[in-house]
mmCIF file of C-alpha atoms and ligand atoms in Angstrom:
data_model
loop_
_atom_site.group_PDB
_atom_site.id
_atom_site.type_symbol
_atom_site.label_atom_id
_atom_site.label_comp_id
_atom_site.label_asym_id
_atom_site.label_seq_id
_atom_site.Cartn_x
_atom_site.Cartn_y
_atom_site.Cartn_z
ATOM 1 C CA MET D 140 99.624 -203.575 -156.065
ATOM 2 C CA LYS D 141 101.274 -206.289 -158.096
ATOM 3 C CA ILE D 142 98.620 -208.579 -159.550
ATOM 4 C CA THR D 143 98.901 -211.704 -161.701
ATOM 5 C CA VAL D 144 95.879 -212.510 -163.853
ATOM 6 C CA THR D 145 95.326 -215.908 -165.491
ATOM 7 C CA GLY D 146 93.023 -216.297 -168.505
ATOM 8 C CA SER D 147 94.933 -214.140 -170.980
ATOM 9 C CA LEU D 148 92.717 -211.550 -172.716
ATOM 10 C CA GLY D 149 89.675 -213.830 -172.320
ATOM 11 C CA ASN D 150 86.044 -212.930 -171.615
ATOM 12 C CA ILE D 151 86.677 -211.874 -168.030
ATOM 13 C CA SER D 152 90.421 -211.355 -167.792
ATOM 14 C CA LYS D 153 90.528 -208.621 -170.454
ATOM 15 C CA PRO D 154 87.974 -206.248 -168.879
ATOM 16 C CA LEU D 155 89.362 -207.140 -165.446
ATOM 17 C CA ALA D 156 92.927 -206.323 -166.466
ATOM 18 C CA LYS D 157 91.904 -203.042 -168.097
ATOM 19 C CA GLN D 158 90.068 -201.959 -164.963
ATOM 20 C CA LEU D 159 93.005 -202.826 -162.698
ATOM 21 C CA ILE D 160 95.516 -201.066 -164.964
ATOM 22 C CA ARG D 161 93.294 -197.957 -165.015
ATOM 23 C CA ALA D 162 93.373 -198.049 -161.205
ATOM 24 C CA GLY D 163 97.177 -197.914 -161.311
ATOM 25 C CA HIS D 164 98.116 -201.514 -160.505
ATOM 26 C CA GLN D 165 101.050 -203.416 -161.979
ATOM 27 C CA LEU D 166 99.762 -206.410 -163.921
ATOM 28 C CA THR D 167 101.191 -209.660 -165.229
ATOM 29 C CA ILE D 168 98.853 -211.555 -167.559
ATOM 30 C CA ILE D 169 99.303 -215.252 -168.315
ATOM 31 C CA SER D 170 98.752 -216.448 -171.878
ATOM 32 C CA SER D 171 99.654 -219.744 -173.536
ATOM 33 C CA ASN D 172 100.194 -217.977 -176.858
ATOM 34 C CA ALA D 173 103.388 -215.994 -177.519
ATOM 35 C CA GLU D 174 101.554 -214.095 -180.271
ATOM 36 C CA LYS D 175 99.321 -212.490 -177.607
ATOM 37 C CA ALA D 176 102.280 -210.816 -175.904
ATOM 38 C CA ALA D 177 102.000 -207.653 -178.026
ATOM 39 C CA ALA D 178 98.264 -207.252 -177.296
ATOM 40 C CA ILE D 179 98.880 -207.804 -173.573
ATOM 41 C CA GLU D 180 101.661 -205.223 -173.550
ATOM 42 C CA ALA D 181 99.468 -202.833 -175.543
ATOM 43 C CA ILE D 182 97.005 -202.595 -172.642
ATOM 44 C CA GLY D 183 99.873 -201.854 -170.260
ATOM 45 C CA ALA D 184 100.546 -205.265 -168.685
ATOM 46 C CA THR D 185 103.517 -207.637 -168.672
ATOM 47 C CA ALA D 186 102.924 -210.883 -170.581
ATOM 48 C CA ALA D 187 103.896 -214.193 -168.973
ATOM 49 C CA ILE D 188 103.816 -216.797 -171.719
ATOM 50 C CA GLY D 189 103.313 -220.375 -170.546
ATOM 51 C CA VAL D 190 100.718 -222.975 -169.695
ATOM 52 C CA VAL D 191 98.673 -223.652 -166.574
ATOM 53 C CA THR D 192 99.849 -227.277 -166.596
ATOM 54 C CA ASP D 193 103.399 -226.063 -165.782
ATOM 55 C CA VAL D 194 103.738 -225.457 -162.035
ATOM 56 C CA GLU D 195 107.251 -224.025 -162.291
ATOM 57 C CA PHE D 196 106.040 -221.463 -164.846
ATOM 58 C CA LEU D 197 103.045 -220.584 -162.665
ATOM 59 C CA THR D 198 105.301 -220.192 -159.629
ATOM 60 C CA ARG D 199 107.493 -217.720 -161.518
ATOM 61 C CA ALA D 200 104.457 -215.802 -162.776
ATOM 62 C CA PHE D 201 102.953 -215.632 -159.263
ATOM 63 C CA THR D 202 106.162 -214.676 -157.425
ATOM 64 C CA GLY D 203 105.990 -211.150 -156.036
ATOM 65 C CA ALA D 204 102.225 -210.830 -156.602
ATOM 66 C CA ASP D 205 100.094 -209.309 -153.845
ATOM 67 C CA VAL D 206 97.023 -210.931 -155.391
ATOM 68 C CA VAL D 207 96.458 -213.606 -158.038
ATOM 69 C CA TYR D 208 93.254 -214.030 -160.071
ATOM 70 C CA THR D 209 92.824 -217.717 -160.943
ATOM 71 C CA MET D 210 90.537 -219.257 -163.528
ATOM 72 C CA VAL D 211 90.674 -222.679 -165.197
ATOM 73 C CA PRO D 212 90.875 -222.300 -168.995
ATOM 74 C CA PRO D 213 88.327 -224.498 -170.763
ATOM 75 C CA TYR D 214 89.899 -227.547 -172.425
ATOM 76 C CA PHE D 215 87.303 -229.655 -174.209
ATOM 77 C CA GLY D 216 89.898 -232.185 -175.402
ATOM 78 C CA ALA D 217 90.381 -233.572 -171.883
ATOM 79 C CA ASN D 218 89.788 -237.332 -171.524
ATOM 80 C CA ASN D 219 88.420 -236.740 -168.043
ATOM 81 C CA PHE D 220 87.235 -233.136 -167.774
ATOM 82 C CA ARG D 221 86.709 -233.169 -164.022
ATOM 83 C CA GLU D 222 90.210 -234.491 -163.440
ATOM 84 C CA TYR D 223 91.644 -231.876 -165.818
ATOM 85 C CA VAL D 224 89.928 -229.033 -163.942
ATOM 86 C CA ARG D 225 90.939 -230.415 -160.537
ATOM 87 C CA SER D 226 94.552 -230.815 -161.673
ATOM 88 C CA ILE D 227 94.759 -227.143 -162.703
ATOM 89 C CA GLY D 228 93.372 -226.155 -159.296
ATOM 90 C CA LYS D 229 96.077 -228.305 -157.691
ATOM 91 C CA ASN D 230 98.740 -226.644 -159.865
ATOM 92 C CA TYR D 231 97.507 -223.210 -158.831
ATOM 93 C CA ALA D 232 97.555 -224.220 -155.151
ATOM 94 C CA GLU D 233 101.112 -225.532 -155.423
ATOM 95 C CA ALA D 234 102.350 -222.414 -157.247
ATOM 96 C CA ILE D 235 100.535 -220.071 -154.829
ATOM 97 C CA GLU D 236 102.216 -221.807 -151.898
ATOM 98 C CA LYS D 237 105.678 -221.849 -153.500
ATOM 99 C CA ALA D 238 105.372 -218.175 -154.503
ATOM 100 C CA SER D 239 103.981 -217.181 -151.046
ATOM 101 C CA VAL D 240 100.991 -215.360 -152.572
ATOM 102 C CA PRO D 241 98.931 -213.905 -149.702
ATOM 103 C CA ARG D 242 95.578 -213.393 -151.461
ATOM 104 C CA VAL D 243 93.685 -215.115 -154.286
ATOM 105 C CA VAL D 244 90.465 -214.302 -156.136
ATOM 106 C CA ASN D 245 89.312 -217.502 -157.829
ATOM 107 C CA LEU D 246 86.693 -217.749 -160.571
ATOM 108 C CA SER D 247 84.388 -220.604 -159.592
ATOM 109 C CA SER D 248 80.858 -221.527 -160.586
ATOM 110 C CA ILE D 249 77.336 -221.615 -159.311
ATOM 111 C CA GLY D 250 76.719 -225.245 -158.316
ATOM 112 C CA ALA D 251 80.287 -225.663 -157.038
ATOM 113 C CA HIS D 252 78.858 -226.489 -153.595
ATOM 114 C CA LEU D 253 77.862 -229.883 -155.062
ATOM 115 C CA ASP D 254 80.259 -232.789 -155.394
ATOM 116 C CA ALA D 255 78.436 -234.435 -158.317
ATOM 117 C CA GLY D 256 75.507 -234.253 -160.724
ATOM 118 C CA THR D 257 76.520 -230.926 -162.280
ATOM 119 C CA GLY D 258 78.612 -231.979 -165.303
ATOM 120 C CA PRO D 259 81.568 -229.645 -165.970
ATOM 121 C CA ILE D 260 80.964 -227.774 -162.704
ATOM 122 C CA ALA D 261 82.023 -230.700 -160.474
ATOM 123 C CA GLY D 262 85.671 -229.883 -161.256
ATOM 124 C CA MET D 263 85.139 -226.366 -159.876
ATOM 125 C CA HIS D 264 83.996 -227.943 -156.606
ATOM 126 C CA ASP D 265 87.339 -229.763 -156.535
ATOM 127 C CA VAL D 266 89.296 -226.581 -157.344
ATOM 128 C CA GLU D 267 87.698 -224.779 -154.405
ATOM 129 C CA LEU D 268 88.705 -227.684 -152.132
ATOM 130 C CA GLU D 269 92.287 -227.720 -153.476
ATOM 131 C CA LEU D 270 92.697 -223.974 -152.901
ATOM 132 C CA ASN D 271 91.036 -224.105 -149.484
ATOM 133 C CA LYS D 272 93.737 -226.515 -148.292
ATOM 134 C CA LEU D 273 96.205 -223.608 -148.361
ATOM 135 C CA SER D 274 96.809 -222.209 -144.901
ATOM 136 C CA ASN D 275 97.735 -218.537 -144.498
ATOM 137 C CA VAL D 276 96.270 -217.643 -147.905
ATOM 138 C CA ALA D 277 93.101 -215.551 -148.102
ATOM 139 C CA ILE D 278 90.842 -216.903 -150.859
ATOM 140 C CA LYS D 279 87.646 -215.501 -152.336
ATOM 141 C CA HIS D 280 85.740 -217.854 -154.638
ATOM 142 C CA LEU D 281 83.528 -216.006 -157.110
ATOM 143 C CA ARG D 282 80.695 -218.377 -157.991
ATOM 144 C CA ALA D 283 79.523 -217.198 -161.403
ATOM 145 C CA PRO D 284 76.363 -218.522 -163.083
ATOM 146 C CA PHE D 285 75.807 -219.202 -166.816
ATOM 147 C CA PHE D 286 77.721 -216.684 -168.967
ATOM 148 C CA TYR D 287 75.445 -214.872 -171.445
ATOM 149 C CA VAL D 288 78.175 -215.329 -174.051
ATOM 150 C CA ASN D 289 77.509 -219.103 -174.025
ATOM 151 C CA PHE D 290 74.455 -218.301 -176.179
ATOM 152 C CA GLU D 291 76.821 -217.349 -178.991
ATOM 153 C CA GLY D 292 77.477 -221.085 -179.308
ATOM 154 C CA ASN D 293 73.814 -221.496 -180.311
ATOM 155 C CA ILE D 294 73.946 -219.222 -183.346
ATOM 156 C CA ASP D 295 74.234 -222.159 -185.759
ATOM 157 C CA MET D 296 71.222 -223.830 -184.133
ATOM 158 C CA ILE D 297 69.173 -220.666 -184.594
ATOM 159 C CA ARG D 298 70.275 -220.284 -188.219
ATOM 160 C CA ASN D 299 69.932 -223.938 -189.215
ATOM 161 C CA MET D 300 66.933 -225.070 -187.145
ATOM 162 C CA GLY D 301 65.171 -221.800 -186.285
ATOM 163 C CA ILE D 302 65.086 -222.718 -182.593
ATOM 164 C CA LEU D 303 66.951 -222.452 -179.318
ATOM 165 C CA GLY D 304 66.911 -225.551 -177.150
ATOM 166 C CA SER D 305 68.512 -227.999 -174.769
ATOM 167 C CA ASN D 306 67.520 -230.776 -172.368
ATOM 168 C CA TYR D 307 65.498 -228.498 -170.109
ATOM 169 C CA PRO D 308 62.076 -226.943 -170.663
ATOM 170 C CA ALA D 309 60.932 -223.407 -171.536
ATOM 171 C CA THR D 310 59.894 -223.031 -167.883
ATOM 172 C CA ALA D 311 63.376 -223.891 -166.578
ATOM 173 C CA ARG D 312 65.164 -221.112 -164.795
ATOM 174 C CA LEU D 313 68.576 -219.817 -165.830
ATOM 175 C CA VAL D 314 70.708 -217.590 -163.620
ATOM 176 C CA MET D 315 73.060 -215.626 -165.889
ATOM 177 C CA VAL D 316 75.934 -213.173 -165.809
ATOM 178 C CA HIS D 317 77.751 -210.820 -168.141
ATOM 179 C CA PRO D 318 81.587 -211.123 -168.192
ATOM 180 C CA GLU D 319 81.850 -207.364 -167.522
ATOM 181 C CA ASP D 320 79.785 -207.800 -164.349
ATOM 182 C CA ILE D 321 82.118 -210.610 -163.235
ATOM 183 C CA ALA D 322 85.147 -208.454 -164.020
ATOM 184 C CA ALA D 323 83.715 -205.589 -161.931
ATOM 185 C CA VAL D 324 83.236 -207.855 -158.894
ATOM 186 C CA ALA D 325 86.648 -209.498 -159.358
ATOM 187 C CA ALA D 326 88.289 -206.059 -159.538
ATOM 188 C CA GLU D 327 86.475 -204.973 -156.362
ATOM 189 C CA GLU D 328 87.581 -208.081 -154.457
ATOM 190 C CA ILE D 329 91.166 -207.877 -155.726
ATOM 191 C CA GLN D 330 91.437 -204.279 -154.510
ATOM 192 C CA GLN D 331 89.949 -204.784 -151.057
ATOM 193 C CA GLU D 332 91.455 -206.610 -148.122
ATOM 194 C CA PHE D 333 89.794 -209.863 -147.092
ATOM 195 C CA THR D 334 90.874 -212.748 -144.922
ATOM 196 C CA GLY D 335 90.079 -216.440 -144.629
ATOM 197 C CA LYS D 336 88.212 -218.501 -147.224
ATOM 198 C CA SER D 337 84.892 -217.217 -148.519
ATOM 199 C CA ILE D 338 82.401 -217.393 -151.365
ATOM 200 C CA ARG D 339 80.651 -214.640 -153.286
ATOM 201 C CA TYR D 340 77.847 -215.344 -155.728
ATOM 202 C CA LEU D 341 77.318 -213.253 -158.851
ATOM 203 C CA VAL D 342 74.292 -212.555 -161.036
ATOM 204 C CA SER D 343 73.261 -210.209 -163.828
ATOM 205 C CA ASP D 344 69.829 -211.663 -164.600
ATOM 206 C CA ASP D 345 67.574 -214.553 -163.557
ATOM 207 C CA ARG D 346 64.943 -215.612 -166.113
ATOM 208 C CA THR D 347 63.304 -218.666 -167.697
ATOM 209 C CA MET D 348 64.215 -220.203 -171.051
ATOM 210 C CA GLY D 349 61.069 -219.309 -173.026
ATOM 211 C CA PRO D 350 61.330 -215.567 -172.338
ATOM 212 C CA ILE D 351 65.125 -215.735 -172.830
ATOM 213 C CA ALA D 352 64.560 -217.131 -176.347
ATOM 214 C CA THR D 353 62.056 -214.326 -177.013
ATOM 215 C CA VAL D 354 64.464 -211.587 -175.884
ATOM 216 C CA LEU D 355 67.360 -212.969 -177.956
ATOM 217 C CA GLY D 356 65.058 -213.713 -180.886
ATOM 218 C CA THR D 357 63.588 -210.201 -180.846
ATOM 219 C CA ALA D 358 67.088 -208.691 -180.953
ATOM 220 C CA ILE D 359 67.884 -210.653 -184.144
ATOM 221 C CA GLY D 360 64.526 -209.968 -185.799
ATOM 222 C CA LYS D 361 63.010 -213.377 -184.905
ATOM 223 C CA PRO D 362 60.614 -212.563 -182.040
ATOM 224 C CA GLU D 363 58.888 -215.944 -182.452
ATOM 225 C CA LEU D 364 62.134 -217.857 -181.736
ATOM 226 C CA PRO D 365 60.931 -220.838 -179.693
ATOM 227 C CA TRP D 366 62.705 -222.612 -176.855
ATOM 228 C CA VAL D 367 62.509 -226.365 -177.560
ATOM 229 C CA GLU D 368 63.096 -228.997 -174.890
ATOM 230 C CA PHE D 369 65.179 -231.980 -176.050
ATOM 231 C CA THR D 370 65.408 -235.349 -174.355
ATOM 232 C CA ASP D 371 68.795 -236.073 -172.800
ATOM 233 C CA GLU D 372 69.492 -238.459 -175.676
ATOM 234 C CA GLN D 373 68.566 -235.868 -178.337
ATOM 235 C CA ALA D 374 70.757 -233.268 -176.635
ATOM 236 C CA LEU D 375 73.674 -235.705 -176.462
ATOM 237 C CA ASN D 376 73.337 -236.726 -180.106
ATOM 238 C CA GLY D 377 73.018 -233.114 -181.239
ATOM 239 C CA MET D 378 76.223 -232.132 -179.455
ATOM 240 C CA LEU D 379 78.060 -235.175 -180.835
ATOM 241 C CA GLN D 380 76.875 -234.341 -184.366
ATOM 242 C CA ASN D 381 78.224 -230.828 -183.878
ATOM 243 C CA GLY D 382 81.643 -232.284 -183.127
ATOM 244 C CA LEU D 383 81.754 -231.934 -179.341
ATOM 245 C CA PRO D 384 83.923 -234.702 -177.830
ATOM 246 C CA PRO D 385 81.750 -237.364 -176.076
ATOM 247 C CA GLU D 386 83.248 -236.582 -172.644
ATOM 248 C CA MET D 387 82.164 -232.932 -172.911
ATOM 249 C CA ALA D 388 78.788 -233.753 -174.444
ATOM 250 C CA ARG D 389 78.010 -236.084 -171.513
ATOM 251 C CA ASN D 390 79.100 -233.385 -169.071
ATOM 252 C CA PHE D 391 76.838 -230.768 -170.654
ATOM 253 C CA VAL D 392 73.869 -233.157 -170.705
ATOM 254 C CA GLU D 393 74.389 -233.746 -166.984
ATOM 255 C CA MET D 394 74.567 -229.992 -166.365
ATOM 256 C CA GLY D 395 71.286 -229.693 -168.275
ATOM 257 C CA THR D 396 69.637 -232.154 -165.893
ATOM 258 C CA ALA D 397 70.792 -229.976 -162.972
ATOM 259 C CA ILE D 398 69.267 -226.901 -164.652
ATOM 260 C CA ARG D 399 66.042 -228.867 -165.305
ATOM 261 C CA SER D 400 65.722 -230.000 -161.683
ATOM 262 C CA GLY D 401 66.848 -226.672 -160.236
ATOM 263 C CA LEU D 402 69.648 -228.477 -158.348
ATOM 264 C CA LEU D 403 72.167 -225.931 -159.604
ATOM 265 C CA TRP D 404 70.537 -222.936 -157.915
ATOM 266 C CA GLY D 405 70.073 -224.357 -154.380
ATOM 267 C CA ASP D 406 72.956 -222.738 -152.516
ATOM 268 C CA TYR D 407 72.789 -219.557 -154.622
ATOM 269 C CA ASP D 408 69.177 -219.014 -153.509
ATOM 270 C CA GLN D 409 70.315 -219.137 -149.880
ATOM 271 C CA ASN D 410 73.181 -216.697 -150.520
ATOM 272 C CA LYS D 411 72.058 -214.287 -153.236
ATOM 273 C CA PRO D 412 74.281 -211.255 -153.836
ATOM 274 C CA LYS D 413 72.923 -208.072 -152.259
ATOM 275 C CA VAL D 414 73.835 -206.042 -155.338
ATOM 276 C CA PRO D 415 73.269 -207.715 -158.727
ATOM 277 C CA GLY D 416 75.279 -206.907 -161.842
ATOM 278 C CA ILE D 417 74.042 -204.096 -164.044
ATOM 279 C CA ILE D 418 73.953 -205.762 -167.491
ATOM 280 C CA LYS D 419 70.505 -207.287 -167.979
ATOM 281 C CA LEU D 420 69.554 -209.795 -170.675
ATOM 282 C CA GLU D 421 68.072 -207.120 -172.972
ATOM 283 C CA ALA D 422 71.412 -205.262 -173.017
ATOM 284 C CA PHE D 423 73.321 -208.452 -173.787
ATOM 285 C CA ALA D 424 70.791 -209.230 -176.542
ATOM 286 C CA GLN D 425 72.087 -206.214 -178.494
ATOM 287 C CA GLU D 426 75.640 -207.622 -178.307
ATOM 288 C CA PHE D 427 74.215 -210.992 -179.344
ATOM 289 C CA ALA D 428 72.543 -209.404 -182.361
ATOM 290 C CA ASP D 429 75.846 -207.803 -183.433
ATOM 291 C CA ARG D 430 77.567 -211.174 -183.131
ATOM 292 C CA PHE D 431 74.725 -212.921 -184.990
ATOM 293 C CA LYS D 432 75.270 -210.627 -187.987
ATOM 294 C CA LEU D 433 78.968 -211.563 -188.121
ATOM 295 C CA VAL D 434 78.747 -215.355 -187.742
HETATM 296 N N1 LIG C 415 80.818 -220.476 -169.316
HETATM 297 C C1 LIG C 415 80.147 -220.401 -168.187
HETATM 298 O O1 LIG C 415 78.912 -220.307 -168.174
HETATM 299 C C2 LIG C 415 80.891 -220.420 -166.883
HETATM 300 C C3 LIG C 415 80.178 -220.307 -165.678
HETATM 301 C C4 LIG C 415 80.887 -220.277 -164.480
HETATM 302 C C5 LIG C 415 82.279 -220.360 -164.480
HETATM 303 N N2 LIG C 415 82.936 -220.488 -165.672
HETATM 304 C C6 LIG C 415 84.412 -220.561 -165.656
HETATM 305 O O2 LIG C 415 84.905 -219.558 -166.520
HETATM 306 C C7 LIG C 415 85.957 -220.087 -167.292
HETATM 307 C C8 LIG C 415 86.100 -219.306 -168.594
HETATM 308 O O3 LIG C 415 86.460 -217.960 -168.298
HETATM 309 P P1 LIG C 415 86.635 -216.939 -169.500
HETATM 310 O O4 LIG C 415 85.392 -217.041 -170.347
HETATM 311 O O5 LIG C 415 87.067 -215.638 -168.964
HETATM 312 O O6 LIG C 415 87.844 -217.599 -170.273
HETATM 313 P P2 LIG C 415 88.118 -217.589 -171.843
HETATM 314 O O7 LIG C 415 87.599 -216.356 -172.477
HETATM 315 O O8 LIG C 415 87.721 -218.916 -172.342
HETATM 316 O O9 LIG C 415 89.697 -217.366 -171.851
HETATM 317 C C9 LIG C 415 90.585 -218.273 -171.353
HETATM 318 C C10 LIG C 415 91.932 -217.945 -171.963
HETATM 319 O O10 LIG C 415 92.893 -218.763 -171.294
HETATM 320 C C11 LIG C 415 93.979 -218.967 -172.181
HETATM 321 N N3 LIG C 415 94.403 -220.366 -172.088
HETATM 322 C C12 LIG C 415 93.835 -221.443 -172.695
HETATM 323 N N4 LIG C 415 94.500 -222.554 -172.395
HETATM 324 C C13 LIG C 415 95.531 -222.173 -171.591
HETATM 325 C C14 LIG C 415 96.593 -222.870 -170.948
HETATM 326 N N5 LIG C 415 96.713 -224.198 -171.080
HETATM 327 N N6 LIG C 415 97.469 -222.180 -170.196
HETATM 328 C C15 LIG C 415 97.354 -220.836 -170.066
HETATM 329 N N7 LIG C 415 96.353 -220.120 -170.620
HETATM 330 C C16 LIG C 415 95.472 -220.788 -171.387
HETATM 331 C C17 LIG C 415 93.486 -218.662 -173.612
HETATM 332 O O11 LIG C 415 94.172 -217.501 -174.093
HETATM 333 P P3 LIG C 415 95.592 -217.669 -174.866
HETATM 334 O O12 LIG C 415 95.278 -218.306 -176.181
HETATM 335 O O13 LIG C 415 96.119 -216.295 -174.970
HETATM 336 O O14 LIG C 415 96.433 -218.572 -173.982
HETATM 337 C C18 LIG C 415 92.015 -218.328 -173.418
HETATM 338 O O15 LIG C 415 91.581 -217.285 -174.247
HETATM 339 C C19 LIG C 415 85.557 -221.547 -167.514
HETATM 340 O O16 LIG C 415 86.665 -222.349 -167.840
HETATM 341 C C20 LIG C 415 84.952 -221.892 -166.172
HETATM 342 O O17 LIG C 415 85.962 -222.336 -165.299
HETATM 343 C C21 LIG C 415 82.284 -220.501 -166.866
#
């Protein structure tokens, strides 16, 4: 099959592309950076260099594809993050229609069933709606939970403060996934026929924050690493001090409130995947420890 993959050689797109190329498919990978073309070609794909804000470019990159994998690249400089995410979903929808793409596998998020109260995830709700407007296009939304790799953003906090923390307590639950487990499910969906519009939830592990801190801490030789609950205000100020733009900091604080209340997991709990991903937190913790040594 001819497949166009967005997301360059990112967390999910790289293992996804490698798997699809191994299976004999013809891949085009979208990157915004011309310097990535050589690395994309080195894994056996064609590079399409351009940006997801350019519908004409997307249309060209999607033309002739049997399946497109869509994801919205993170852009923390957006003045209105939700509007940014929605606008990329709208661009994808327009390009998919113009290029007559029959099937789409879209990376969405746990919590995307909710219209508000979820911070950065609300835009994913909008993307699903934009794509679902397309008639005669089969669409599978993969609702992924919290990526393990997000914890790599906490390495400075561990080093400088000796803690892990956010605006939810040690007893708060976190549903998590490894990018390789997402890539495996995306590859499966891309390679099998499906019709209509549907949702598939993903998971690798489902734990609470205190034990998560212990597992990550143990892997880096700090088994006593505590999980510390911040107030919303402390979390906001901490993110601002670390240079996160206010719009994003506010979004992440709101997402934290949805983790604290459990709001985020509601629809997932009603529709849990029958087969979970294989990479559990302890396995990721070894990757985390390798990363910790480098940063
Ligand atoms: N983090 C989570 O917990 C979580 C949970 C659920 C869903 N998600 C979704 O997952 C997404 C991230 O997926 P990921 O981790 O696989 O992505 P990623 O590793 O962040 O990779 C995205 C790649 O997209 C490319 N890119 C950036 N801006 C672009 C632009 N304007 N036009 C074209 N390409 C551009 C970049 O590569 P180049 O430099 O080569 O262009 C970048 O490396 C999030 O944005 C969110 O929608 C995340």
